[in-house]
Each structure stands twice: as structure tokens, then as C-alpha cells.
């Protein structure tokens, strides 16, 4: 069942979304060669605490294993797609890092992700990052009353594929509200004019994961880190949005 949000609930989601945007902005400024993913995680936890926000990925139960997620952020480097575990790894010049961060504030969730180049990266990798963010924004433009969910999915897929990249199938976006993950699932691929009809008050986390090579991925032995099968780079951008009568409102944008 898709849960429509009331104006009061949307106000609370704006607060949660703003916290996510602020923390990601702080992390983005810290990304440089030599910083560890664990240090970025510590900064995220501290900044969430300052804002009375619960970093909700921490201790998130594992649907495919037994080990809850140990970090406040997902930190996925290069061929890591999503759910990378922050730790002692030091970022190096030429890496890319995707950071996914979610909070609950006053009973409502916000969720967003960015991919950032560490220093100078190859032109093709730079293009991958740019196209992934553009695909997200093109998808968000489709989040309008009367459109179908498949219009979001199809727009993201065609945009990323027309740039020569591929869309991850095994992980998708989601509804968001009192919980981080609600109905409906929001795939980043599929046919237009299919799926639920979009209504005012729907809140969605839209999050394309785009691969430089083929779309296949697998989960490593740590039960969390998802990597590309071909070892090529992957990028990830996400915003939480709410659909209004006049169009989509991005909740996780400063
Ligand atoms: Mg999400």
C-alpha cells in the first residue's frame, strides 16, 4: 500500500531531508586523498547527533545475511556499487566514492546519496558521475501527478543507457516516510506508462545506480558490499522527493 503524506507529515520530511542534505554537504567538502571512509563515517554520526537525528543505516538488519550494517553511512569506492562498509580504507587520488546517508528526525525519514571524485579522475569516470546525477534529475522531473511510476524508471534507464552506461537491476529506490523503506519499489529501469499512478503526497527515494560496464552485481562475503561483476566503476545518486500538485519537491537538496 502506498502511504500518502499529509501536509504536516511533509513538513517533518522536509526537516529530515534537510539534515541529510547538510550532512552530505559537509562530507563532500571533506573528501580528499588520504581521508579514511571511517573518518567520513565518524563525521556523519557527529553531525547527525548535533541535529538530533538518528543515523538510521547503523545496525540496519541485513535482509540477505546475519550481520547488521555497522556504519552510519554507506561508503562505496570505485567498483563498489552500494552498501560499502566504512573503515580503514584511505581514499586515493583518482578514486570515486558514493556516500549514502539516511536519518530519522521526529519520526520521519530522509535518504540521499552522492558520488564524488577524489581529486582528478579519468574523463570516462567523470562522465559516469555526471550522467548518473543527470539521470536522477530527469527521473525526478517525471514525478508528477497523473504520470505512472514507470515513467520515472524508463526515463532514468534510457538516459543512462543512451550515454553508453548500464543500470543496476538488483537494487531499486523506494517509498519513504515514517520508515526508510516503504512501498512502492522504484526501479531505475522498465517500460513507461506502467506501475502505480502518481498522486500528490507520495514520497519517494529515487536512486539510480549506474555502471560503467555491464549491469551485473554481486554481494561480497562481508554480506553487505555490492560490487560490479566486471570490476568496473559504478556511481549512485539519490534524492528523497515528495510529489506536489505543482510537481516534485526535492527534500534532500540544500
Ligand atoms: Mg534509499
GROMACS .gro file of C-alpha atoms and ligand atoms in nm:
model
  255
    1UNK     CA    1   0.000   0.000   0.000
    2UNK     CA    2   0.131   0.344  -0.091
    3UNK     CA    3   0.111   0.580   0.200
    4UNK     CA    4   0.015   0.939   0.105
    5UNK     CA    5   0.163   1.208   0.329
    6UNK     CA    6  -0.038   1.486   0.487
    7UNK     CA    7   0.090   1.848   0.479
    8UNK     CA    8   0.206   1.811   0.841
    9UNK     CA    9   0.394   1.492   0.760
   10UNK     CA   10   0.554   1.655   0.457
   11UNK     CA   11   0.678   1.938   0.681
   12UNK     CA   12   0.851   1.680   0.901
   13UNK     CA   13   1.001   1.512   0.595
   14UNK     CA   14   1.141   1.850   0.488
   15UNK     CA   15   1.326   1.869   0.820
   16UNK     CA   16   1.469   1.517   0.787
   17UNK     CA   17   1.562   1.580   0.425
   18UNK     CA   18   1.742   1.898   0.512
   19UNK     CA   19   1.952   1.720   0.775
   20UNK     CA   20   2.058   1.459   0.518
   21UNK     CA   21   2.149   1.732   0.268
   22UNK     CA   22   2.350   1.926   0.525
   23UNK     CA   23   2.547   1.623   0.639
   24UNK     CA   24   2.622   1.508   0.284
   25UNK     CA   25   2.737   1.859   0.202
   26UNK     CA   26   2.979   1.854   0.495
   27UNK     CA   27   3.109   1.510   0.392
   28UNK     CA   28   3.154   1.621   0.031
   29UNK     CA   29   3.382   1.902   0.149
   30UNK     CA   30   3.594   1.652   0.348
   31UNK     CA   31   3.657   1.413   0.059
   32UNK     CA   32   4.023   1.424  -0.045
   33UNK     CA   33   4.314   1.183  -0.093
   34UNK     CA   34   4.424   1.038   0.241
   35UNK     CA   35   4.097   1.058   0.434
   36UNK     CA   36   3.955   0.724   0.550
   37UNK     CA   37   3.598   0.614   0.490
   38UNK     CA   38   3.578   0.554   0.867
   39UNK     CA   39   3.661   0.918   0.934
   40UNK     CA   40   3.379   1.025   0.700
   41UNK     CA   41   3.150   0.791   0.892
   42UNK     CA   42   3.252   0.947   1.225
   43UNK     CA   43   3.184   1.296   1.091
   44UNK     CA   44   2.839   1.186   0.969
   45UNK     CA   45   2.749   1.042   1.309
   46UNK     CA   46   2.866   1.353   1.490
   47UNK     CA   47   2.679   1.589   1.256
   48UNK     CA   48   2.361   1.377   1.285
   49UNK     CA   49   2.384   1.388   1.665
   50UNK     CA   50   2.421   1.766   1.661
   51UNK     CA   51   2.092   1.782   1.470
   52UNK     CA   52   1.905   1.535   1.696
   53UNK     CA   53   1.886   1.297   1.403
   54UNK     CA   54   1.912   0.918   1.421
   55UNK     CA   55   2.155   0.782   1.160
   56UNK     CA   56   1.926   0.502   1.057
   57UNK     CA   57   2.160   0.285   0.849
   58UNK     CA   58   2.355   0.197   1.165
   59UNK     CA   59   2.251  -0.151   1.284
   60UNK     CA   60   2.011  -0.184   0.990
   61UNK     CA   61   1.915  -0.554   0.971
   62UNK     CA   62   2.059  -0.749   0.679
   63UNK     CA   63   1.789  -0.897   0.454
   64UNK     CA   64   2.046  -1.134   0.298
   65UNK     CA   65   2.257  -1.225   0.599
   66UNK     CA   66   2.301  -1.207   0.973
   67UNK     CA   67   2.525  -0.906   1.027
   68UNK     CA   68   2.351  -0.570   1.079
   69UNK     CA   69   2.507  -0.276   0.893
   70UNK     CA   70   2.794  -0.143   1.107
   71UNK     CA   71   2.817   0.214   0.976
   72UNK     CA   72   2.615   0.535   0.975
   73UNK     CA   73   2.699   0.588   0.608
   74UNK     CA   74   2.742   0.352   0.318
   75UNK     CA   75   3.079   0.429   0.163
   76UNK     CA   76   3.123   0.257  -0.174
   77UNK     CA   77   3.451   0.311  -0.360
   78UNK     CA   78   3.511   0.258  -0.736
   79UNK     CA   79   3.366  -0.084  -0.835
   80UNK     CA   80   3.160  -0.092  -0.514
   81UNK     CA   81   2.802  -0.009  -0.609
   82UNK     CA   82   2.619   0.034  -0.278
   83UNK     CA   83   2.635  -0.071   0.090
   84UNK     CA   84   3.013  -0.039   0.125
   85UNK     CA   85   3.117  -0.057   0.490
   86UNK     CA   86   3.318   0.243   0.616
   87UNK     CA   87   3.651   0.159   0.777
   88UNK     CA   88   4.027   0.199   0.750
   89UNK     CA   89   4.040   0.234   0.371
   90UNK     CA   90   4.212   0.556   0.268
   91UNK     CA   91   4.079   0.736  -0.037
   92UNK     CA   92   4.333   0.786  -0.314
   93UNK     CA   93   4.365   1.036  -0.596
   94UNK     CA   94   4.159   0.903  -0.888
   95UNK     CA   95   3.907   0.710  -0.674
   96UNK     CA   96   3.538   0.781  -0.670
   97UNK     CA   97   3.325   0.737  -0.360
   98UNK     CA   98   2.950   0.703  -0.327
   99UNK     CA   99   2.810   0.804   0.009
  100UNK     CA  100   2.457   0.708   0.104
  101UNK     CA  101   2.312   0.854   0.422
  102UNK     CA  102   1.975   0.835   0.591
  103UNK     CA  103   1.823   0.972   0.910
  104UNK     CA  104   1.507   0.972   1.111
  105UNK     CA  105   1.412   1.305   1.269
  106UNK     CA  106   1.094   1.343   1.473
  107UNK     CA  107   0.955   1.017   1.335
  108UNK     CA  108   1.025   1.078   0.964
  109UNK     CA  109   1.300   0.960   0.733
  110UNK     CA  110   1.526   1.127   0.479
  111UNK     CA  111   1.761   0.940   0.245
  112UNK     CA  112   2.007   1.061  -0.020
  113UNK     CA  113   2.332   0.965  -0.189
  114UNK     CA  114   2.611   1.139  -0.379
  115UNK     CA  115   2.911   1.021  -0.577
  116UNK     CA  116   3.224   1.232  -0.556
  117UNK     CA  117   3.556   1.220  -0.742
  118UNK     CA  118   3.868   1.212  -0.523
  119UNK     CA  119   4.096   1.461  -0.693
  120UNK     CA  120   4.128   1.413  -1.069
  121UNK     CA  121   3.961   1.109  -1.226
  122UNK     CA  122   3.958   0.974  -1.581
  123UNK     CA  123   3.721   1.156  -1.821
  124UNK     CA  124   3.501   0.849  -1.865
  125UNK     CA  125   3.458   0.819  -1.486
  126UNK     CA  126   3.379   1.189  -1.461
  127UNK     CA  127   3.114   1.137  -1.730
  128UNK     CA  128   2.971   0.838  -1.538
  129UNK     CA  129   2.922   1.057  -1.229
  130UNK     CA  130   2.767   1.341  -1.428
  131UNK     CA  131   2.529   1.117  -1.624
  132UNK     CA  132   2.414   0.934  -1.308
  133UNK     CA  133   2.320   1.261  -1.138
  134UNK     CA  134   2.152   1.388  -1.455
  135UNK     CA  135   1.958   1.060  -1.486
  136UNK     CA  136   1.832   1.110  -1.130
  137UNK     CA  137   1.720   1.466  -1.206
  138UNK     CA  138   1.549   1.358  -1.531
  139UNK     CA  139   1.368   1.084  -1.337
  140UNK     CA  140   1.258   1.332  -1.071
  141UNK     CA  141   1.110   1.556  -1.342
  142UNK     CA  142   0.874   1.268  -1.426
  143UNK     CA  143   0.744   1.250  -1.067
  144UNK     CA  144   0.423   1.437  -1.148
  145UNK     CA  145   0.059   1.383  -1.063
  146UNK     CA  146  -0.102   1.164  -1.330
  147UNK     CA  147   0.221   1.012  -1.458
  148UNK     CA  148   0.293   0.647  -1.386
  149UNK     CA  149   0.585   0.524  -1.177
  150UNK     CA  150   0.723   0.355  -1.489
  151UNK     CA  151   0.778   0.697  -1.646
  152UNK     CA  152   1.038   0.772  -1.377
  153UNK     CA  153   1.204   0.431  -1.425
  154UNK     CA  154   1.204   0.443  -1.803
  155UNK     CA  155   1.342   0.798  -1.820
  156UNK     CA  156   1.634   0.710  -1.592
  157UNK     CA  157   1.715   0.395  -1.787
  158UNK     CA  158   1.703   0.550  -2.132
  159UNK     CA  159   1.911   0.849  -2.025
  160UNK     CA  160   2.187   0.639  -1.868
  161UNK     CA  161   2.190   0.380  -2.147
  162UNK     CA  162   2.197   0.640  -2.423
  163UNK     CA  163   2.521   0.768  -2.266
  164UNK     CA  164   2.666   0.415  -2.300
  165UNK     CA  165   2.628   0.305  -1.938
  166UNK     CA  166   2.413   0.037  -1.772
  167UNK     CA  167   2.153   0.039  -1.495
  168UNK     CA  168   2.179  -0.188  -1.191
  169UNK     CA  169   1.869  -0.410  -1.166
  170UNK     CA  170   1.920  -0.583  -0.832
  171UNK     CA  171   1.869  -0.274  -0.616
  172UNK     CA  172   1.599  -0.010  -0.656
  173UNK     CA  173   1.458   0.303  -0.497
  174UNK     CA  174   1.162   0.302  -0.262
  175UNK     CA  175   0.881   0.489  -0.098
  176UNK     CA  176   0.985   0.675   0.218
  177UNK     CA  177   0.806   0.821   0.519
  178UNK     CA  178   0.785   0.703   0.878
  179UNK     CA  179   1.014   0.425   0.765
  180UNK     CA  180   1.323   0.444   0.545
  181UNK     CA  181   1.185   0.181   0.307
  182UNK     CA  182   0.816   0.187   0.220
  183UNK     CA  183   0.613   0.090  -0.085
  184UNK     CA  184   0.636   0.125  -0.377
  185UNK     CA  185   0.968  -0.009  -0.508
  186UNK     CA  186   1.110   0.243  -0.758
  187UNK     CA  187   1.316   0.060  -1.024
  188UNK     CA  188   1.560   0.255  -1.237
  189UNK     CA  189   1.461   0.058  -1.547
  190UNK     CA  190   1.138  -0.050  -1.713
  191UNK     CA  191   0.861   0.043  -1.951
  192UNK     CA  192   0.685   0.381  -1.946
  193UNK     CA  193   0.315   0.412  -1.857
  194UNK     CA  194   0.329   0.112  -1.624
  195UNK     CA  195   0.303   0.081  -1.248
  196UNK     CA  196   0.116   0.292  -0.993
  197UNK     CA  197  -0.032   0.626  -1.099
  198UNK     CA  198   0.147   0.905  -0.917
  199UNK     CA  199  -0.052   1.116  -0.672
  200UNK     CA  200   0.010   1.427  -0.463
  201UNK     CA  201   0.152   1.330  -0.124
  202UNK     CA  202   0.358   1.034  -0.246
  203UNK     CA  203   0.712   1.045  -0.111
  204UNK     CA  204   0.981   0.853  -0.298
  205UNK     CA  205   1.353   0.791  -0.267
  206UNK     CA  206   1.477   0.774  -0.627
  207UNK     CA  207   1.829   0.633  -0.658
  208UNK     CA  208   1.986   0.527  -0.987
  209UNK     CA  209   2.294   0.307  -0.963
  210UNK     CA  210   2.477   0.330  -1.295
  211UNK     CA  211   2.765   0.109  -1.408
  212UNK     CA  212   3.046   0.193  -1.648
  213UNK     CA  213   3.038  -0.165  -1.781
  214UNK     CA  214   2.770  -0.434  -1.757
  215UNK     CA  215   2.484  -0.416  -1.509
  216UNK     CA  216   2.559  -0.738  -1.317
  217UNK     CA  217   2.649  -0.708  -0.949
  218UNK     CA  218   2.708  -0.938  -0.654
  219UNK     CA  219   2.738  -0.908  -0.276
  220UNK     CA  220   3.078  -0.976  -0.121
  221UNK     CA  221   3.149  -1.208   0.173
  222UNK     CA  222   3.102  -0.926   0.426
  223UNK     CA  223   2.728  -0.971   0.349
  224UNK     CA  224   2.689  -0.603   0.254
  225UNK     CA  225   2.927  -0.462  -0.005
  226UNK     CA  226   2.774  -0.484  -0.352
  227UNK     CA  227   3.028  -0.474  -0.637
  228UNK     CA  228   3.013  -0.489  -1.015
  229UNK     CA  229   3.079  -0.834  -1.162
  230UNK     CA  230   3.316  -0.690  -1.421
  231UNK     CA  231   3.508  -0.481  -1.166
  232UNK     CA  232   3.430  -0.157  -1.348
  233UNK     CA  233   3.324   0.160  -1.168
  234UNK     CA  234   2.972   0.241  -1.054
  235UNK     CA  235   2.804   0.566  -0.947
  236UNK     CA  236   2.499   0.631  -0.729
  237UNK     CA  237   2.287   0.941  -0.667
  238UNK     CA  238   1.970   0.961  -0.461
  239UNK     CA  239   1.716   1.218  -0.350
  240UNK     CA  240   1.406   1.190  -0.136
  241UNK     CA  241   1.119   1.374  -0.302
  242UNK     CA  242   0.753   1.441  -0.242
  243UNK     CA  243   0.503   1.483  -0.524
  244UNK     CA  244   0.301   1.805  -0.503
  245UNK     CA  245   0.014   1.927  -0.718
  246UNK     CA  246   0.260   2.153  -0.899
  247UNK     CA  247   0.534   1.893  -0.940
  248UNK     CA  248   0.810   1.721  -0.747
  249UNK     CA  249   0.976   1.880  -0.445
  250UNK     CA  250   1.326   1.758  -0.365
  251UNK     CA  251   1.355   1.721   0.012
  252UNK     CA  252   1.728   1.645   0.026
  253UNK     CA  253   1.859   1.946  -0.166
  254UNK     CA  254   2.013   2.243   0.018
  255LIG    MG1  255   1.746   0.472  -0.044
   0.00000   0.00000   0.00000
